[in-house]
mmCIF file of C-alpha atoms in Angstrom:
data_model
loop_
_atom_site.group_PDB
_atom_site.id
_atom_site.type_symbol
_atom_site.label_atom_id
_atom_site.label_comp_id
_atom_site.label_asym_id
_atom_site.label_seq_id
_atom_site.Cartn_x
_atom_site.Cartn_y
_atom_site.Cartn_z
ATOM 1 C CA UNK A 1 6.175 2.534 12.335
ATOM 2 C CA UNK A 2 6.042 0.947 15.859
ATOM 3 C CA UNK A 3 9.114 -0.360 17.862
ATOM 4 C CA UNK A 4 8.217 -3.970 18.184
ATOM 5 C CA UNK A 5 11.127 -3.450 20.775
ATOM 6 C CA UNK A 6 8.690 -1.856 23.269
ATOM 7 C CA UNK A 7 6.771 -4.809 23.518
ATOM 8 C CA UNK A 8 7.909 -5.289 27.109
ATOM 9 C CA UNK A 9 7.957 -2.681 29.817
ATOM 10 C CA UNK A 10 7.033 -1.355 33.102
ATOM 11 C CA UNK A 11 3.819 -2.238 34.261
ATOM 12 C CA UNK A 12 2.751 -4.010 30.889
ATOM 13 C CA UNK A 13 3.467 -7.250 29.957
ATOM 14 C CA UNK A 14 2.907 -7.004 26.422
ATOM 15 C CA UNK A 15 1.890 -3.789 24.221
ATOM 16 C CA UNK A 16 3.214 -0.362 23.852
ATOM 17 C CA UNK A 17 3.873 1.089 26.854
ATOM 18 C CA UNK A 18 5.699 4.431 25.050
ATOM 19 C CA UNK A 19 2.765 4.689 22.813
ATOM 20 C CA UNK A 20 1.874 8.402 22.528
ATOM 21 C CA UNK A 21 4.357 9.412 25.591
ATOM 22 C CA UNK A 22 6.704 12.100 25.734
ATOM 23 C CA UNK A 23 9.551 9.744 24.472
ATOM 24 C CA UNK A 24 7.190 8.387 20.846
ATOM 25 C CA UNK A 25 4.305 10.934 20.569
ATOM 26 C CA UNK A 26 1.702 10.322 18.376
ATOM 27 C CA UNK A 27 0.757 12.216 15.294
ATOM 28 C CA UNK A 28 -2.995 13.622 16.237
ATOM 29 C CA UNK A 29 -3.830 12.668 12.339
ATOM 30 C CA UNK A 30 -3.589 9.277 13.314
ATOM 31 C CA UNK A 31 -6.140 9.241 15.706
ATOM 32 C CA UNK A 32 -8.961 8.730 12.889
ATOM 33 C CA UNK A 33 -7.937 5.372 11.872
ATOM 34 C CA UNK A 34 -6.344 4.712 15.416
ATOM 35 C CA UNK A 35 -10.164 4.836 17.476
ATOM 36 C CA UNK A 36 -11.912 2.989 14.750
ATOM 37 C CA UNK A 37 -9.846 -0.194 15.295
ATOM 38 C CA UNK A 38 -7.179 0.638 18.261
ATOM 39 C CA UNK A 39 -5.771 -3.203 16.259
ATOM 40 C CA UNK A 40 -4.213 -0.974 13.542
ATOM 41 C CA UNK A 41 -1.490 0.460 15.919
ATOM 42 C CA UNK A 42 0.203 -3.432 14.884
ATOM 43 C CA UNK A 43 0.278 -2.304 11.250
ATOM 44 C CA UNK A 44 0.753 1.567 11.173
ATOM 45 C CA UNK A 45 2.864 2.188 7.632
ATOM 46 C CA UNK A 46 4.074 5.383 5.989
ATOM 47 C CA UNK A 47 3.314 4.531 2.860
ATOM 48 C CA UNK A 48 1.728 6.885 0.620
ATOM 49 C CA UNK A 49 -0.825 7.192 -2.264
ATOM 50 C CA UNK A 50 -2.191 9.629 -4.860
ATOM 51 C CA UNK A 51 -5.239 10.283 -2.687
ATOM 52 C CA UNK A 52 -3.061 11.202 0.138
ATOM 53 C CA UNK A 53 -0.485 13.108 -1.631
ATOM 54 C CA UNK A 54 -3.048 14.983 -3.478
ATOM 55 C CA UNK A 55 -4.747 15.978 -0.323
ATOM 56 C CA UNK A 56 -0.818 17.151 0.966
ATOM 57 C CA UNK A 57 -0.613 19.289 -2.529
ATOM 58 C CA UNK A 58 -4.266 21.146 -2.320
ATOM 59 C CA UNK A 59 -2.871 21.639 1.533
ATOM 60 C CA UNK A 60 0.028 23.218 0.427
ATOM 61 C CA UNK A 61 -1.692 25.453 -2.321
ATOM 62 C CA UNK A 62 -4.413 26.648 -0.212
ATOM 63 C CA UNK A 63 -1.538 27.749 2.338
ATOM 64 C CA UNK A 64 0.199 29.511 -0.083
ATOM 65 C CA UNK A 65 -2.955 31.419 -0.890
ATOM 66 C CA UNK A 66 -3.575 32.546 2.033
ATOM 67 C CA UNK A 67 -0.076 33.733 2.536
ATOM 68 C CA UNK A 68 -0.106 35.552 -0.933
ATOM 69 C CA UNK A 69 2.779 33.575 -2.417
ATOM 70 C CA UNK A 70 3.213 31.996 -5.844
ATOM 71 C CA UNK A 71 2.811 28.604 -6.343
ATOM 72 C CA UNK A 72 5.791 26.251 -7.953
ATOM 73 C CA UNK A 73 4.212 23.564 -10.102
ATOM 74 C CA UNK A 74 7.644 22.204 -10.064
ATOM 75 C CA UNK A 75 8.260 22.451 -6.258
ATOM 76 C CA UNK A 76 4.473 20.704 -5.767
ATOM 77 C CA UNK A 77 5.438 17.646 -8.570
ATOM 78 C CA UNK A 78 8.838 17.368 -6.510
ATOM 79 C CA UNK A 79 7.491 17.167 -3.315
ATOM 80 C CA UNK A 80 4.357 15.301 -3.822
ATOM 81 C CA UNK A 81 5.256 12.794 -7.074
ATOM 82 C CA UNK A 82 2.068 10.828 -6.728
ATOM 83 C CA UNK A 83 -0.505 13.882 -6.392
ATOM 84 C CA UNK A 84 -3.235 14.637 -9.356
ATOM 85 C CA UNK A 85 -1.954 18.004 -9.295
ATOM 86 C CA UNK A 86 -4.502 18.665 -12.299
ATOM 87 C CA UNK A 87 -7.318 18.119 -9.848
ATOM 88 C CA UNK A 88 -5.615 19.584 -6.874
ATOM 89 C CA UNK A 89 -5.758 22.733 -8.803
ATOM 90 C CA UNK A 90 -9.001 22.639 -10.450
ATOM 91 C CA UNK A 91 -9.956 22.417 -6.260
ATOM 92 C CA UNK A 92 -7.820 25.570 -5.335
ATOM 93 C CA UNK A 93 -9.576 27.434 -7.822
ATOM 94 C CA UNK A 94 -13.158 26.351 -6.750
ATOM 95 C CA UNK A 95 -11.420 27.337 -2.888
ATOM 96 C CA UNK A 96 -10.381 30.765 -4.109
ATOM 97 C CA UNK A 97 -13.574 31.769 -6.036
ATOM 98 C CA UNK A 98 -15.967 30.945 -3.170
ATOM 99 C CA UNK A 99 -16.294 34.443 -1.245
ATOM 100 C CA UNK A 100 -15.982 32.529 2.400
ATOM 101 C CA UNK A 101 -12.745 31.865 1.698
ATOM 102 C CA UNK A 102 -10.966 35.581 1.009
ATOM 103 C CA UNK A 103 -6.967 35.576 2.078
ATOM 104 C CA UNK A 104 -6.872 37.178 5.011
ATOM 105 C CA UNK A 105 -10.175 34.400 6.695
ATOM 106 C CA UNK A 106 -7.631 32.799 8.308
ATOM 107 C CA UNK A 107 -4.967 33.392 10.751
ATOM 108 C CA UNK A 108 -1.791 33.309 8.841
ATOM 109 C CA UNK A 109 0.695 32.300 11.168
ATOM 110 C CA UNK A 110 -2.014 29.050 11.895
ATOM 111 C CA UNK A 111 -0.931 27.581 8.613
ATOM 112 C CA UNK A 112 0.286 24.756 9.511
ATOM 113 C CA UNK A 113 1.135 25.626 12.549
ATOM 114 C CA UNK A 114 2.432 22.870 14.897
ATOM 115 C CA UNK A 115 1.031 22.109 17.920
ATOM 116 C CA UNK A 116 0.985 19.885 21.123
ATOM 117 C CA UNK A 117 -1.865 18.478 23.563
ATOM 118 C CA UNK A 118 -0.416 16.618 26.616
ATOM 119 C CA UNK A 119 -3.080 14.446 27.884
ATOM 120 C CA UNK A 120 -2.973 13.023 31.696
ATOM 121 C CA UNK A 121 -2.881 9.326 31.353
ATOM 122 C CA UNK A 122 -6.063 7.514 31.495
ATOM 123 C CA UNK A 123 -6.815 5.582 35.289
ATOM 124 C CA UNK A 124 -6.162 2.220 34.264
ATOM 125 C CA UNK A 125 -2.704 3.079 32.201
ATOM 126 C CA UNK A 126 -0.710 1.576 34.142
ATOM 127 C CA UNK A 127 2.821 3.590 32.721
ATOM 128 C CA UNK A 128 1.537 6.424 34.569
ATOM 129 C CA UNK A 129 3.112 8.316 31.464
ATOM 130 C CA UNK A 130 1.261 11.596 29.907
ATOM 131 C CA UNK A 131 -0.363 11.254 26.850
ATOM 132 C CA UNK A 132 1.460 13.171 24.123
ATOM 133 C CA UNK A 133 -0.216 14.310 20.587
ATOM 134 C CA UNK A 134 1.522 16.405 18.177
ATOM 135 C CA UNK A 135 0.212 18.101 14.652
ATOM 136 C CA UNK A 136 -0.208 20.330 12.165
ATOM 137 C CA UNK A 137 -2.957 22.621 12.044
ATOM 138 C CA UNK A 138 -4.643 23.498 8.089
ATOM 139 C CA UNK A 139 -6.074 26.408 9.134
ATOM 140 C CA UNK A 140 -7.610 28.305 12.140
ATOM 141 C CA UNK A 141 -10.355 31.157 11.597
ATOM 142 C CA UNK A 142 -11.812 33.858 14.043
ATOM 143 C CA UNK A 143 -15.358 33.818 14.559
ATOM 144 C CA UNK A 144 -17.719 37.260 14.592
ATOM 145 C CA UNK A 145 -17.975 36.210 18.493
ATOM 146 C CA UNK A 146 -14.659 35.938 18.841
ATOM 147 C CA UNK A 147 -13.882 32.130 18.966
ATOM 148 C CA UNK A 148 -10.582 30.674 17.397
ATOM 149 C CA UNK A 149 -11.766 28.359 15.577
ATOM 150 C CA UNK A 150 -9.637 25.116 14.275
ATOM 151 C CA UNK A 151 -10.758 23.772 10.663
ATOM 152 C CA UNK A 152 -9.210 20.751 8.539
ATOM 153 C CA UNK A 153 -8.923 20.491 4.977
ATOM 154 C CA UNK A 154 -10.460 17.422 3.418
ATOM 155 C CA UNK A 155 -9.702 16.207 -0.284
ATOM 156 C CA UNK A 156 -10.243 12.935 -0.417
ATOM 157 C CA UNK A 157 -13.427 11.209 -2.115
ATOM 158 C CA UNK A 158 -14.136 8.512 0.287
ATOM 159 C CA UNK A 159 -17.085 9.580 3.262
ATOM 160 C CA UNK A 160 -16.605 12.323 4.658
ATOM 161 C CA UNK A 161 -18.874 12.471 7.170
ATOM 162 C CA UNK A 162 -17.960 14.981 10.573
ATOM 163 C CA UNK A 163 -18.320 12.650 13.458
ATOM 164 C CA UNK A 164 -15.780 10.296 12.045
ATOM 165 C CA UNK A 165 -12.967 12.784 12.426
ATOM 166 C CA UNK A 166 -13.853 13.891 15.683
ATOM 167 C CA UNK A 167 -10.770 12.438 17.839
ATOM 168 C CA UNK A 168 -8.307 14.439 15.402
ATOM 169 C CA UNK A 169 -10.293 17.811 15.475
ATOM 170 C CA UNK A 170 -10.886 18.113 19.464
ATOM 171 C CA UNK A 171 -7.023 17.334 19.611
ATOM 172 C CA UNK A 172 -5.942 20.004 17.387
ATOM 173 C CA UNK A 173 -8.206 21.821 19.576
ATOM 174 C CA UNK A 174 -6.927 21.005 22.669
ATOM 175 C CA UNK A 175 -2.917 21.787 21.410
ATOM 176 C CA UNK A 176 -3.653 25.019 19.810
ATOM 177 C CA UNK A 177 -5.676 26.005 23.119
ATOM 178 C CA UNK A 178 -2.600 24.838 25.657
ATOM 179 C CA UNK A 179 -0.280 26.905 23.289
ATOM 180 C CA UNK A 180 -2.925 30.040 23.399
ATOM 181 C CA UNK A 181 -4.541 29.716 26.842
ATOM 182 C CA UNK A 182 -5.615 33.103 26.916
ATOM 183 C CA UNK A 183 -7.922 32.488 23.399
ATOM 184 C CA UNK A 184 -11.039 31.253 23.294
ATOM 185 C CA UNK A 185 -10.926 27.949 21.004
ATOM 186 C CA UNK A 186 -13.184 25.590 20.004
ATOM 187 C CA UNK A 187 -13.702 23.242 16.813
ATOM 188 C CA UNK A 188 -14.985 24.548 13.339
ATOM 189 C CA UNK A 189 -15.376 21.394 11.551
ATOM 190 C CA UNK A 190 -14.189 20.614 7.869
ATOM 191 C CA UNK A 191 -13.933 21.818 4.989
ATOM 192 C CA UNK A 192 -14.888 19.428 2.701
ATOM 193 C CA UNK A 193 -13.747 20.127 -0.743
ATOM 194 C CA UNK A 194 -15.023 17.338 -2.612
ATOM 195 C CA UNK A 195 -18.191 19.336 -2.097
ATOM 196 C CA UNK A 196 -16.547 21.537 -5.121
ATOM 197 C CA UNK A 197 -16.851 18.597 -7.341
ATOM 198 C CA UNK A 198 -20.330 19.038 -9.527
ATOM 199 C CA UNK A 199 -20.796 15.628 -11.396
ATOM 200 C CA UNK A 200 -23.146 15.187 -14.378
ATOM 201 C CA UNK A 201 -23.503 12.237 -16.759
ATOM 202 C CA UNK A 202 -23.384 13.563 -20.888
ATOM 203 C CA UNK A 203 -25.918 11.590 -23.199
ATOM 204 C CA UNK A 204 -26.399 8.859 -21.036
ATOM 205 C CA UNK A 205 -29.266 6.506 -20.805
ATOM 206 C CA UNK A 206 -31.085 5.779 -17.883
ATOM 207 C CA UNK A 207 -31.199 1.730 -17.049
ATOM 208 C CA UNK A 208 -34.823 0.519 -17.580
ATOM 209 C CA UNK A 209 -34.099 -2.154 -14.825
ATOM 210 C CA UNK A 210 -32.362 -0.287 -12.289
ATOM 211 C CA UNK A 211 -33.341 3.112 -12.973
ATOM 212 C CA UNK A 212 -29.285 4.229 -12.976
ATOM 213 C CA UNK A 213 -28.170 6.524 -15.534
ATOM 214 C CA UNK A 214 -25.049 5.088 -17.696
ATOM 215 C CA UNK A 215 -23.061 7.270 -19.745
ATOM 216 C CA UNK A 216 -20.594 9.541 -19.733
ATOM 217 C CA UNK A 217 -19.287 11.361 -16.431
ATOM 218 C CA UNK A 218 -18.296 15.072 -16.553
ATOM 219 C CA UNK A 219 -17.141 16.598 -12.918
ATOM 220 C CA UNK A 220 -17.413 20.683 -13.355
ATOM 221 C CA UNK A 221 -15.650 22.677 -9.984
ATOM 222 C CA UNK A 222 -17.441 25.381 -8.677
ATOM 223 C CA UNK A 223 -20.010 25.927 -5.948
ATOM 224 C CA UNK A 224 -22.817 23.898 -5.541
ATOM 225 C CA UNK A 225 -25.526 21.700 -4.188
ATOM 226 C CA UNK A 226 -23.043 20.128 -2.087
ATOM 227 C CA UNK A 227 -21.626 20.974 1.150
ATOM 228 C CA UNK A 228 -18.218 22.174 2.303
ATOM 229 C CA UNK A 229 -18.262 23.438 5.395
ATOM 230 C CA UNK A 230 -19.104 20.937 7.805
ATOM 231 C CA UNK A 231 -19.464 22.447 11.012
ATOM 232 C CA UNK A 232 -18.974 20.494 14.283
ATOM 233 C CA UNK A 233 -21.881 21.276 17.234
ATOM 234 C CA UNK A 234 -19.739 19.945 20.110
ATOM 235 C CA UNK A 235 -19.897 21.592 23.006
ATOM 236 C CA UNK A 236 -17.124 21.905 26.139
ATOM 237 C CA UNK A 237 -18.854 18.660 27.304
ATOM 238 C CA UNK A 238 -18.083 17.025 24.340
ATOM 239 C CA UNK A 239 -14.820 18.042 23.994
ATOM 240 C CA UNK A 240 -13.691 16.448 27.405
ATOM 241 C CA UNK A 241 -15.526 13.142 26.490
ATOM 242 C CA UNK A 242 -13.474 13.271 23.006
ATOM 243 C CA UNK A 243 -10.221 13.572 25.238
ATOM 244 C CA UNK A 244 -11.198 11.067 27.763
ATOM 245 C CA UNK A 245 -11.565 8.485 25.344
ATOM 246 C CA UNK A 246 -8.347 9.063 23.726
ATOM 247 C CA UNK A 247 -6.660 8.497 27.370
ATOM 248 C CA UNK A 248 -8.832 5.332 27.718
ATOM 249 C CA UNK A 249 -7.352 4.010 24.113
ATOM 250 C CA UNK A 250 -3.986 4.894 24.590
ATOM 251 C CA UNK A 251 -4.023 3.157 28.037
ATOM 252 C CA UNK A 252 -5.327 -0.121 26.224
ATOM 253 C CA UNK A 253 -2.669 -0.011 23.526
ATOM 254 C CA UNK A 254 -0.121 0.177 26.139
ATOM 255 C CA UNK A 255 -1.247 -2.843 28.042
ATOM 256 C CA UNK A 256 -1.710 -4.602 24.715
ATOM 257 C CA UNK A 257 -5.269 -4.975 25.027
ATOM 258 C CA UNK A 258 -6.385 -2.865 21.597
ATOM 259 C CA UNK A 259 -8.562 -5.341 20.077
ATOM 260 C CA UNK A 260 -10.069 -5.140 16.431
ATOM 261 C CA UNK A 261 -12.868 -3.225 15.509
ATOM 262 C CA UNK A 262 -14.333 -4.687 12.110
ATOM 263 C CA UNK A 263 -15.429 -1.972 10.190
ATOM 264 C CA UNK A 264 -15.218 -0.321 6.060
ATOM 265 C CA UNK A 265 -11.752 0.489 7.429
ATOM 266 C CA UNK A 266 -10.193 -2.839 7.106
ATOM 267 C CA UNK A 267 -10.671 -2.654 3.310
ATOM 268 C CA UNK A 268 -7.552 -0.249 2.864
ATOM 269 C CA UNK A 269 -5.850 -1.763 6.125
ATOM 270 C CA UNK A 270 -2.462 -2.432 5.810
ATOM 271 C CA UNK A 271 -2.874 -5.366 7.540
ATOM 272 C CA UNK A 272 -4.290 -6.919 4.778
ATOM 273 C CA UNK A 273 -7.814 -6.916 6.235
ATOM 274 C CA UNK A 274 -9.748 -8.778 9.072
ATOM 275 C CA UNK A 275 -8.200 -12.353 9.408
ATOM 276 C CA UNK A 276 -4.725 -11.100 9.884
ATOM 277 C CA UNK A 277 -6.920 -8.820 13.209
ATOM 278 C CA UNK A 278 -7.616 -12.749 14.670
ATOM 279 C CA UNK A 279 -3.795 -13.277 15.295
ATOM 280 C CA UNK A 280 -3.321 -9.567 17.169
#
């Protein structure tokens, strides 16, 4: 949650002028929601939800594959009370069977492994303050060239379409390369396990009018027609743009000048959607 307290500081008259500094950093999974309407930094919550905490659970088990330990049903329920640990499993065992994913393709101690990108601020932030991004890395994977590559676990059923997660990926990228300067690192992409979800209708009719099957739906986990590794094409170039546009954000939101961005996103705003954006 933001420090309304901030609202006053050097070189801003209103905004955030700690946002994302050394003193608050900002959590790099933040920066989807936070580029597609800079507005939201007014009504960040930590609330949570099923989706969320069922995304955190298939996380956690697909970590603890990879590490070869056992997995406490009772540990996950405790930790994550909201998750649909049913489907969170039915996922890690779609994960496991699909040969791309043996134990030892990824590098163990990556599992969420935490990492920092300090950013030099932006040319109109006026704090002069470095931009600071922390998080925790899903996975990272070595490529037959040689690459480090960063991936991120996806669970949830909403789009999941690459370019939208773009700010979060290059800066996981960025921190894991300023903690291993000596790798090569780039971005993988996601893996997108909703693509494990095979859905069917049983005995269903098709609508004469609309040509839309109703019936019965019946989701079956396994590999299929659907993709799950989505891999990102950026190059070095588009890396740097990714990172110079975070600067450029961060500078606004500390000057108070984030304005709304209208978008599918303000239906699960907790801002309560669009008119509340008129009054930021």
């Amino acid at each position: 949650m933001i420090d309304l307290s901030l609202d006053e500081g050097e070189g801003c008259k209103a905004g955030w002028p700690l946002y994302a500094s050394p003193s608050s950093p900002l959590r790099m999974s933040k920066l989807t929601g936070i580029m597609a309407c800079p507005a939201s930094v007014k009504f960040e919550d930590n609330e949570s939800s099923q989706a969320a905490e069922t995304g955190s659970a298939v996380g956690r088990m697909i970590e603890l594959y990879h590490l070869g330990a056992d997995i406490d049903e009772g540990v996950l329920r405790a930790n994550f009370p909201l998750a649909d640990l049913d489907r969170a499993g039915k996922l890690l065992d779609a994960y496991t069977l699909d040969p791309r994913n043996p134990k030892d393709a990824v590098v163990r101690e990556s599992l969420e492994e935490t990492v920092t990108a300090i950013l030099e601020p932006h040319p109109l932030d006026r704090t002069g303050l470095p931009v600071v991004l922390i998080g925790h890395l899903d996975q990272v994977r070595v490529s037959d060239a040689g690459f480090y590559e960063i991936w991120d676990v996806k669970s949830g059923r909403k789009d999941r379409q690459l370019p939208r997660y773009a700010f979060q990926l290059h800066a996981y990228c960025e921190g894991y390369a300023q903690k291993y300067p000596d790798r090569k690192v780039r971005v993988g992409g996601i893996i997108n396990l909703v693509g494990y979800e095979q859905t069917r209708m049983e005995g269903g009719e098709r609508n004469a009018a609309t040509g839309r099957m109703r019936g019965a739906k019946k989701t079956e986990y396994a590999i299929g027609e659907h993709p799950v590794f989505l891999r990102s094409l950026a190059r070095r170039s588009t890396h740097d743009l990714v990172l110079l546009e975070i600067r450029r954000t961060i500078a606004l939101i500390r000057m108070g000048q984030n304005a709304a961005v209208p978008g599918e996103w303000c239906s699960y705003c907790p801002g309560d959607e669009f008119p509340v954006c008129l009054e930021v």
